[in-house]
Amino acid sequence: MTDGPTSKTLKLHVKTFGCQMNVYDSERMAEALAPAGYALTEEMDDADLVILNTCHIREKAAEKVYSELGRVRQMKETRASGGKETMVAVAGCVAQAEGAEIMRRANVVDLVVGPQSYHQLPDLVAKARGASGVLATDFPTEDKFDHLPARTMKRALPSAFVTVQEGCDKFCTFCVVPYTRGAEFSRPVSQLVQETESLAQGGVREITLLGQNVNAYHGEGPDGKDWSLADLLRRLAEIPGIERLRYTTSHPRDMADDLIAVHGDEPKVMPYLHLPFQAGADRMLKAMNRKHTAEEYRELIGRIRAARPDIALSTDIIVGFPGETDADFEETVALVREIGFAQAFSFKYSARPGTPASTLEDQVPEEAKKERLRVLQDVIEDERKRFEQALVGRTVPVLFERKGRKPGQIAGRSPYLQAVHSEGPESLLGEIVEVDITAAGPNSLTGVINSGFAWDDRVQPAV
Ligand code: SAM
Ligand code: SF4
């Protein structure tokens, strides 16, 4: 039998830029296109359809897309000279923010699709095939999640993302998210339970709930009332097979008491929290429209640590926001030292078109931003090392996810989200195993599987 046009498998390559929500969206796009005959390929050169899933959060992120499109153009031309057609789509936040501009600047692009239209991808791709460029960046009234297929694809990893909330109503003055992802929207609990159950059936043990402002989650519960993120976490913790729950990214203002309490009494909620504070000076926090002070952040951390003393904290920080002085910056550094973060992500302020801060006059010179970032990153690195060093000599449960770089090695994650490497059989992938931590390296912890752990009994059927 020869392949007819309908039975031919088409190849799809998705290149993901930016945040975890884009990783999730890329997976959902692949799932949406599977019924149209598309199978994923790691090799862009093999792909009949290339999707760039883009990020607009900082200038550099957006620039990367245009330089990648240059490479895609060459690849498309090479394939065309071999008689192969290639469709190119740009998705994600750059697509949403600059759709028409992309069409104008890069005629290699056949389709521009915003994050709210991914469920329409098979139709849009078909439409783009016969047209000279299709732009789909509306915020459609229907819920894309009602139309995306179930998550039944075979999974390589025992951990997965689930988007529970999208968009943001906070309007921090530096941020494009409210413009690219739209208003806050929470998915109903029943939909999330269903999605998590199918992931658990596919072998997933750890779920990270995603949202631009995830702790503002207030989805409709099965009782018709609004459920909080705490309510949702407790419900998902009941699903057989799900052993670990995480969520990101949270806003300090939405860190409600019931959510703090979950960290104290639901063991499946991991002792790790990413809680951006952005700046240590109240003057800057006000100019950023963050809606909290440094003291309120400190006090909040105190309450979270009272509920879960071993919690590992992570944060985002911006240096060089317009008007930031050396003294303001020192307050940021002092707060980082005081809190002691296990991990922190720091960025030079980048003016984003359309955001209120981009038109402020007192922009900080590039050199000063660079120097502040260097100083801050040294402090962050010290804190990270201190946190990881404190784990040496302790025994921690590790969810093993993949083969390690060296033969005979497997790699996974601690409850505090560090990568952990250990000697061990591949049969332990997908298992949570006690590991004695023996060393802390620059990128990961090393350990040995706890001698009291009878992994043979756990992973092999009894004979
Ligand atoms: N919703 C999260 C919050 O409220 O903290 C942040 C989400 S944003 C995708 C991730 C991080 O990017 C932010 O926390 C901020 O530190 C950084 N970021 C956002 N806009 C930025 C800008 N214009 N310049 C530099 N960093 C920025
Ligand atoms: Fe952006 Fe986060 Fe502020 Fe929302 S809360 S505007 S996503 S930084």
Coordinates of N, CA, C and O in Angstrom, one line a residue, residues 160-307:
A160 N 4.8 17.1 34.7 CA 4.1 17.8 33.6 C 3.6 19.2 34.1 O 3.4 19.4 35.3
F161 N 3.4 20.1 33.2 CA 2.8 21.4 33.5 C 1.3 21.3 33.2 O 0.9 20.6 32.2
V162 N 0.5 22.0 33.9 CA -0.9 22.2 33.6 C -1.2 23.7 33.8 O -1.1 24.2 34.9
T163 N -1.6 24.4 32.8 CA -2.0 25.8 32.9 C -3.4 25.9 33.6 O -4.3 25.3 33.1
V164 N -3.5 26.6 34.7 CA -4.8 26.7 35.4 C -5.3 28.1 35.2 O -6.5 28.3 35.4
Q165 N -4.5 29.0 34.9 CA -4.9 30.4 34.9 C -4.1 31.1 33.8 O -2.9 30.8 33.6
E166 N -4.7 32.0 33.1 CA -4.0 32.8 32.1 C -4.3 34.2 32.2 O -5.4 34.6 32.7
G167 N -3.4 35.1 31.8 CA -3.6 36.5 31.8 C -3.4 37.1 33.1 O -3.1 36.5 34.1
C168 N -3.5 38.5 33.1 CA -3.1 39.2 34.4 C -3.8 40.5 34.4 O -3.9 41.2 33.4
D169 N -4.4 40.9 35.6 CA -5.0 42.2 35.7 C -4.2 43.1 36.6 O -4.7 44.1 37.0
K170 N -3.0 42.8 36.9 CA -2.2 43.6 37.8 C -1.6 44.8 37.2 O -1.3 45.8 37.9
F171 N -1.2 44.8 36.0 CA -0.6 45.9 35.3 C 0.6 46.5 36.0 O 0.6 47.7 36.3
C172 N 1.6 45.7 36.3 CA 2.8 46.2 36.7 C 3.3 47.1 35.6 O 3.2 46.7 34.4
T173 N 3.9 48.2 35.9 CA 4.2 49.2 34.8 C 5.3 48.8 33.8 O 5.4 49.4 32.8
F174 N 6.0 47.7 34.2 CA 7.1 47.3 33.3 C 6.7 46.2 32.3 O 7.4 45.8 31.4
C175 N 5.5 45.6 32.6 CA 5.2 44.3 32.0 C 4.2 44.2 30.9 O 3.2 44.9 30.9
V176 N 4.5 43.4 29.9 CA 3.7 43.2 28.7 C 2.6 42.2 28.9 O 1.7 42.2 28.0
V177 N 2.7 41.4 29.9 CA 1.7 40.2 30.0 C 0.2 40.6 29.9 O -0.5 40.0 29.2
P178 N -0.2 41.7 30.6 CA -1.6 42.0 30.5 C -2.1 42.3 29.1 O -3.2 42.2 28.7
Y179 N -1.1 42.8 28.2 CA -1.4 43.1 26.8 C -1.3 41.9 25.9 O -2.1 41.8 25.0
T180 N -0.4 41.0 26.2 CA -0.2 39.9 25.3 C -1.1 38.7 25.7 O -1.4 37.9 24.8
R181 N -1.3 38.5 27.0 CA -2.1 37.3 27.4 C -3.5 37.7 27.8 O -4.3 36.9 28.2
G182 N -3.8 39.0 27.9 CA -5.2 39.5 28.2 C -5.5 39.4 29.6 O -4.7 39.3 30.5
A183 N -6.9 39.5 29.9 CA -7.4 39.6 31.2 C -7.3 38.2 31.9 O -7.2 37.2 31.3
E184 N -7.3 38.3 33.2 CA -7.2 37.1 34.0 C -8.4 36.1 33.7 O -9.5 36.5 33.7
F185 N -8.0 34.8 33.6 CA -9.0 33.8 33.3 C -8.6 32.6 34.1 O -7.5 32.1 34.0
S186 N -9.5 32.0 34.8 CA -9.2 30.7 35.5 C -10.0 29.6 34.9 O -11.2 29.7 34.7
R187 N -9.4 28.5 34.7 CA -10.1 27.3 34.1 C -10.9 26.6 35.2 O -10.5 26.6 36.4
P188 N -12.1 26.0 34.9 CA -12.9 25.4 35.9 C -12.2 24.1 36.5 O -11.4 23.5 35.8
V189 N -12.5 23.9 37.7 CA -11.9 22.8 38.5 C -12.1 21.4 37.8 O -11.1 20.6 37.6
S190 N -13.3 21.2 37.3 CA -13.6 19.9 36.7 C -12.6 19.6 35.5 O -12.1 18.5 35.3
Q191 N -12.4 20.6 34.7 CA -11.5 20.5 33.5 C -10.1 20.1 34.0 O -9.4 19.3 33.4
L192 N -9.7 20.8 35.1 CA -8.3 20.6 35.6 C -8.1 19.2 36.2 O -7.1 18.5 36.1
V193 N -9.2 18.7 36.9 CA -9.2 17.4 37.5 C -9.0 16.4 36.4 O -8.2 15.5 36.4
Q194 N -9.8 16.6 35.3 CA -9.8 15.6 34.2 C -8.4 15.6 33.6 O -7.9 14.5 33.3
E195 N -7.9 16.7 33.3 CA -6.6 16.8 32.7 C -5.5 16.1 33.5 O -4.7 15.4 33.0
T196 N -5.6 16.4 34.8 CA -4.6 15.8 35.7 C -4.7 14.3 35.9 O -3.8 13.6 35.9
E197 N -6.0 13.9 35.9 CA -6.2 12.4 35.9 C -5.6 11.7 34.7 O -5.0 10.7 34.8
S198 N -5.8 12.4 33.5 CA -5.3 11.7 32.3 C -3.8 11.7 32.3 O -3.1 10.7 31.9
L199 N -3.2 12.8 32.9 CA -1.7 12.8 33.0 C -1.2 11.7 34.0 O -0.3 11.0 33.7
A200 N -2.0 11.6 35.1 CA -1.6 10.6 36.1 C -1.7 9.2 35.5 O -0.8 8.3 35.7
Q201 N -2.7 9.0 34.7 CA -2.8 7.6 34.0 C -1.7 7.4 33.1 O -1.3 6.2 32.9
G202 N -1.1 8.4 32.5 CA 0.0 8.3 31.6 C 1.3 8.2 32.3 O 2.4 8.3 31.7
G203 N 1.3 8.1 33.7 CA 2.5 7.9 34.4 C 3.1 9.2 35.1 O 4.2 9.2 35.7
V204 N 2.4 10.3 35.0 CA 2.9 11.6 35.6 C 2.7 11.5 37.1 O 1.6 11.1 37.6
R205 N 3.8 11.9 37.8 CA 3.7 11.9 39.3 C 3.7 13.3 39.9 O 3.4 13.5 41.0
E206 N 4.3 14.2 39.1 CA 4.4 15.6 39.6 C 3.8 16.6 38.6 O 4.1 16.5 37.4
I207 N 2.9 17.5 39.1 CA 2.3 18.5 38.3 C 2.7 19.8 38.8 O 2.7 20.1 40.0
T208 N 3.1 20.7 37.9 CA 3.3 22.1 38.2 C 2.1 22.9 37.6 O 2.0 22.9 36.4
L209 N 1.4 23.5 38.5 CA 0.2 24.4 38.0 C 0.8 25.7 37.5 O 1.6 26.3 38.3
L210 N 0.4 26.1 36.4 CA 0.9 27.4 35.8 C -0.1 28.5 35.7 O -1.3 28.2 35.4
G211 N 0.4 29.7 35.8 CA -0.5 30.8 35.6 C 0.4 32.1 35.6 O 1.4 32.1 36.4
Q212 N 0.1 33.1 34.8 CA 0.9 34.3 34.9 C 0.8 34.9 36.3 O 1.7 35.5 36.8
N213 N -0.3 34.6 36.9 CA -0.6 35.1 38.3 C -1.3 34.0 39.0 O -2.5 34.1 39.3
V214 N -0.7 32.8 39.1 CA -1.3 31.6 39.4 C -2.1 31.6 40.8 O -3.2 31.0 40.9
N215 N -1.6 32.3 41.7 CA -2.3 32.3 43.0 C -3.5 33.2 43.1 O -4.2 33.3 44.1
A216 N -3.8 33.9 41.9 CA -5.0 34.7 41.8 C -6.1 33.7 41.3 O -7.3 34.2 41.0
Y217 N -5.8 32.4 41.1 CA -6.7 31.5 40.6 C -8.1 31.5 41.3 O -8.1 31.5 42.6
H218 N -9.1 31.6 40.6 CA -10.5 31.4 41.2 C -11.4 30.8 40.2 O -12.3 31.5 39.6
G219 N -11.2 29.5 40.0 CA -12.0 28.8 39.0 C -13.3 28.3 39.6 O -13.4 28.1 40.8
E220 N -14.2 28.0 38.7 CA -15.5 27.5 39.1 C -15.4 26.1 39.6 O -14.8 25.2 38.9
G221 N -15.8 25.8 40.9 CA -15.7 24.5 41.4 C -16.9 23.7 41.1 O -17.9 24.2 40.5
P222 N -16.9 22.4 41.4 CA -18.1 21.5 41.0 C -19.3 21.9 41.8 O -20.4 21.6 41.4
D223 N -19.2 22.7 42.9 CA -20.3 23.2 43.6 C -20.9 24.5 43.1 O -21.8 25.1 43.6
G224 N -20.3 24.9 41.9 CA -20.8 26.2 41.3 C -20.1 27.4 42.0 O -20.3 28.5 41.5
K225 N -19.4 27.2 43.1 CA -18.7 28.4 43.7 C -17.3 28.6 43.2 O -16.7 27.7 42.6
D226 N -16.7 29.7 43.4 CA -15.3 30.0 43.1 C -14.4 29.2 44.0 O -14.6 29.3 45.2
W227 N -13.5 28.4 43.5 CA -12.5 27.7 44.3 C -11.2 28.5 44.2 O -10.8 29.0 43.1
S228 N -10.5 28.5 45.3 CA -9.2 29.2 45.3 C -8.1 28.2 44.9 O -8.4 27.0 44.7
L229 N -6.9 28.7 44.7 CA -5.8 27.8 44.4 C -5.6 26.7 45.4 O -5.3 25.6 45.1
A230 N -5.8 27.1 46.7 CA -5.6 26.2 47.8 C -6.6 25.0 47.6 O -6.3 23.9 47.8
D231 N -7.9 25.4 47.3 CA -8.9 24.4 47.1 C -8.5 23.5 46.0 O -8.7 22.2 46.1
L232 N -8.1 24.1 44.9 CA -7.7 23.3 43.8 C -6.5 22.3 44.1 O -6.6 21.1 43.8
L233 N -5.5 22.8 44.8 CA -4.4 21.9 45.2 C -4.9 20.8 46.0 O -4.5 19.6 45.8
R234 N -5.8 21.0 47.0 CA -6.2 19.9 47.8 C -7.0 18.9 47.0 O -6.9 17.7 47.2
R235 N -7.8 19.4 46.0 CA -8.5 18.4 45.2 C -7.6 17.6 44.3 O -7.8 16.4 44.2
L236 N -6.6 18.2 43.7 CA -5.7 17.5 42.8 C -4.8 16.5 43.6 O -4.4 15.5 43.1
A237 N -4.5 16.8 44.9 CA -3.8 16.0 45.7 C -4.5 14.6 46.0 O -3.8 13.6 46.3
E238 N -5.8 14.6 45.8 CA -6.5 13.3 46.0 C -6.4 12.4 44.8 O -6.8 11.2 44.9
I239 N -5.9 12.9 43.7 CA -5.9 12.0 42.4 C -4.8 10.9 42.6 O -3.6 11.2 42.8
P240 N -5.2 9.7 42.4 CA -4.2 8.6 42.6 C -3.1 8.7 41.6 O -3.3 9.0 40.4
G241 N -1.9 8.5 42.1 CA -0.7 8.6 41.2 C 0.0 9.9 41.3 O 1.2 10.0 41.1
I242 N -0.7 11.0 41.6 CA -0.1 12.3 41.8 C 0.5 12.4 43.2 O -0.1 12.3 44.2
E243 N 1.9 12.6 43.2 CA 2.6 12.6 44.4 C 3.2 14.0 44.8 O 3.5 14.2 45.9
R244 N 3.3 14.8 43.8 CA 3.9 16.1 44.0 C 3.2 17.2 43.3 O 2.8 17.0 42.1
L245 N 2.9 18.3 44.0 CA 2.3 19.5 43.3 C 3.1 20.7 43.6 O 3.7 20.9 44.7
R246 N 3.2 21.5 42.5 CA 3.9 22.8 42.6 C 3.0 23.8 41.8 O 2.2 23.4 41.1
Y247 N 3.4 25.1 42.0 CA 2.6 26.1 41.2 C 3.5 27.3 41.0 O 4.4 27.6 41.9
T248 N 3.4 28.0 39.9 CA 4.1 29.2 39.6 C 3.5 29.9 38.5 O 2.8 29.3 37.7
T249 N 3.5 31.3 38.4 CA 4.2 32.2 39.3 C 3.2 32.9 40.2 O 2.1 33.3 39.7
S250 N 3.6 33.2 41.4 CA 2.6 33.8 42.3 C 3.0 35.3 42.5 O 4.1 35.7 42.4
H251 N 1.9 36.0 42.9 CA 2.1 37.4 43.2 C 2.0 37.6 44.7 O 1.0 37.0 45.3
P252 N 2.8 38.4 45.4 CA 2.8 38.5 46.9 C 1.4 38.9 47.3 O 0.9 38.4 48.4
R253 N 0.7 39.7 46.6 CA -0.6 40.2 47.0 C -1.7 39.1 47.1 O -2.7 39.2 47.8
D254 N -1.5 38.1 46.3 CA -2.5 37.0 46.2 C -2.1 35.8 47.1 O -2.7 34.7 46.9
M255 N -1.1 35.9 47.9 CA -0.7 34.8 48.8 C -1.7 34.7 50.0 O -1.4 35.2 51.1
A256 N -2.8 34.1 49.7 CA -3.9 34.1 50.7 C -3.6 33.1 51.9 O -2.7 32.2 51.7
D257 N -4.2 33.3 53.0 CA -4.0 32.5 54.2 C -4.3 31.0 53.9 O -3.5 30.2 54.4
D258 N -5.3 30.7 53.1 CA -5.6 29.3 52.9 C -4.5 28.6 52.1 O -4.2 27.5 52.2
L259 N -3.9 29.4 51.2 CA -2.8 28.9 50.4 C -1.5 28.7 51.3 O -0.8 27.6 51.1
I260 N -1.3 29.6 52.2 CA -0.1 29.4 53.1 C -0.4 28.2 53.9 O 0.5 27.3 54.1
A261 N -1.6 28.0 54.4 CA -1.9 26.8 55.2 C -1.7 25.5 54.5 O -1.2 24.5 55.1
V262 N -2.0 25.5 53.1 CA -1.8 24.2 52.4 C -0.3 23.8 52.5 O 0.0 22.6 52.5
H263 N 0.6 24.8 52.5 CA 2.0 24.4 52.6 C 2.3 23.7 53.9 O 3.3 22.9 54.0
G264 N 1.5 24.0 54.9 CA 1.8 23.4 56.2 C 1.2 22.1 56.4 O 1.7 21.2 57.1
D265 N 0.1 21.8 55.7 CA -0.6 20.5 56.0 C -0.9 19.6 54.8 O -1.5 18.5 55.0
E266 N -0.5 20.0 53.6 CA -0.7 19.0 52.5 C 0.7 18.6 52.0 O 1.4 19.3 51.3
P267 N 1.1 17.4 52.4 CA 2.5 16.9 52.1 C 2.8 16.8 50.6 O 3.9 16.9 50.2
K268 N 1.7 16.7 49.8 CA 2.0 16.6 48.3 C 2.4 18.0 47.7 O 2.9 18.0 46.6
V269 N 2.1 19.1 48.4 CA 2.5 20.4 47.9 C 4.0 20.6 48.4 O 4.3 20.5 49.5
M270 N 4.8 20.7 47.4 CA 6.3 20.7 47.6 C 6.7 22.0 48.3 O 6.2 23.0 48.1
P271 N 7.8 21.8 49.2 CA 8.3 23.0 49.9 C 9.1 23.9 49.1 O 10.3 24.1 49.3
Y272 N 8.5 24.5 48.1 CA 9.2 25.4 47.2 C 8.2 26.5 46.7 O 7.1 26.1 46.3
L273 N 8.6 27.7 46.7 CA 7.7 28.8 46.3 C 8.4 29.9 45.6 O 9.4 30.4 46.1
H274 N 8.0 30.1 44.3 CA 8.6 31.2 43.5 C 7.7 32.4 43.7 O 6.5 32.5 43.3
L275 N 8.2 33.4 44.4 CA 7.4 34.6 44.8 C 8.2 35.9 44.5 O 9.0 36.4 45.3
P276 N 8.0 36.4 43.2 CA 8.8 37.6 42.8 C 8.6 38.8 43.7 O 7.4 39.1 44.1
F277 N 9.7 39.5 44.0 CA 9.5 40.8 44.7 C 9.9 42.0 43.9 O 9.6 43.1 44.2
Q278 N 10.7 41.7 42.9 CA 11.1 42.7 41.8 C 12.1 43.8 42.3 O 13.0 44.1 41.7
A279 N 11.8 44.4 43.5 CA 12.7 45.5 44.0 C 12.6 45.6 45.5 O 11.5 45.3 46.0
G280 N 13.7 46.1 46.2 CA 13.6 46.2 47.6 C 13.2 47.5 48.1 O 12.9 47.7 49.3
A281 N 13.2 48.6 47.3 CA 12.9 49.9 47.7 C 11.4 50.2 47.5 O 10.9 50.0 46.4
D282 N 10.8 50.7 48.5 CA 9.3 51.0 48.3 C 9.0 52.0 47.2 O 8.0 51.9 46.5
R283 N 9.9 52.9 47.0 CA 9.8 53.9 46.0 C 9.7 53.2 44.6 O 8.9 53.5 43.8
M284 N 10.5 52.2 44.4 CA 10.5 51.5 43.1 C 9.3 50.6 43.0 O 8.7 50.5 42.0
L285 N 8.9 49.9 44.2 CA 7.8 49.0 44.1 C 6.5 49.8 43.8 O 5.7 49.4 43.0
K286 N 6.5 51.1 44.3 CA 5.3 51.9 44.0 C 5.3 52.3 42.5 O 4.3 52.2 41.8
A287 N 6.5 52.7 42.0 CA 6.6 53.1 40.6 C 6.3 51.9 39.6 O 5.8 52.0 38.5
M288 N 6.6 50.7 40.2 CA 6.3 49.5 39.4 C 4.8 49.0 39.5 O 4.4 48.1 38.8
N289 N 4.1 49.7 40.4 CA 2.7 49.3 40.6 C 2.6 47.9 41.2 O 1.7 47.1 40.7
R290 N 3.5 47.5 42.1 CA 3.5 46.2 42.6 C 2.5 45.9 43.7 O 2.2 44.8 44.1
K291 N 2.0 47.0 44.3 CA 0.9 47.0 45.2 C 1.3 46.3 46.6 O 0.4 45.8 47.3
H292 N 2.6 46.3 46.9 CA 3.0 45.9 48.2 C 4.3 46.6 48.5 O 5.0 47.1 47.6
T293 N 4.6 46.6 49.8 CA 5.9 47.3 50.2 C 6.9 46.1 50.6 O 6.5 45.0 50.6
A294 N 8.2 46.6 50.8 CA 9.2 45.6 51.1 C 8.8 44.9 52.5 O 9.0 43.7 52.7
E295 N 8.3 45.8 53.4 CA 8.0 45.2 54.8 C 6.9 44.2 54.7 O 6.9 43.2 55.3
E296 N 5.9 44.5 53.8 CA 4.8 43.5 53.6 C 5.3 42.2 53.1 O 4.8 41.1 53.4
Y297 N 6.3 42.3 52.2 CA 6.9 41.1 51.6 C 7.6 40.3 52.7 O 7.4 39.1 52.8
R298 N 8.4 41.0 53.5 CA 9.1 40.4 54.6 C 8.2 39.6 55.6 O 8.4 38.5 56.0
E299 N 7.1 40.4 55.9 CA 6.1 39.8 56.8 C 5.4 38.6 56.3 O 5.2 37.6 56.9
L300 N 5.2 38.6 54.9 CA 4.5 37.5 54.2 C 5.5 36.3 54.3 O 5.0 35.1 54.6
I301 N 6.7 36.5 54.0 CA 7.7 35.4 54.1 C 7.7 34.8 55.4 O 7.8 33.6 55.6
G302 N 7.7 35.6 56.5 CA 7.6 35.2 57.8 C 6.5 34.2 58.1 O 6.6 33.1 58.7
R303 N 5.3 34.6 57.5 CA 4.1 33.7 57.7 C 4.3 32.4 57.0 O 3.8 31.3 57.4
I304 N 4.8 32.5 55.8 CA 5.0 31.3 55.0 C 6.0 30.3 55.7 O 5.8 29.1 55.8
R305 N 7.1 30.9 56.2 CA 8.1 30.1 56.9 C 7.5 29.5 58.2 O 8.0 28.4 58.6
A306 N 6.6 30.2 58.8 CA 6.0 29.7 60.0 C 5.2 28.4 59.7 O 5.2 27.5 60.4
A307 N 4.5 28.5 58.5 CA 3.7 27.3 58.1 C 4.6 26.2 57.6 O 4.2 25.0 57.9

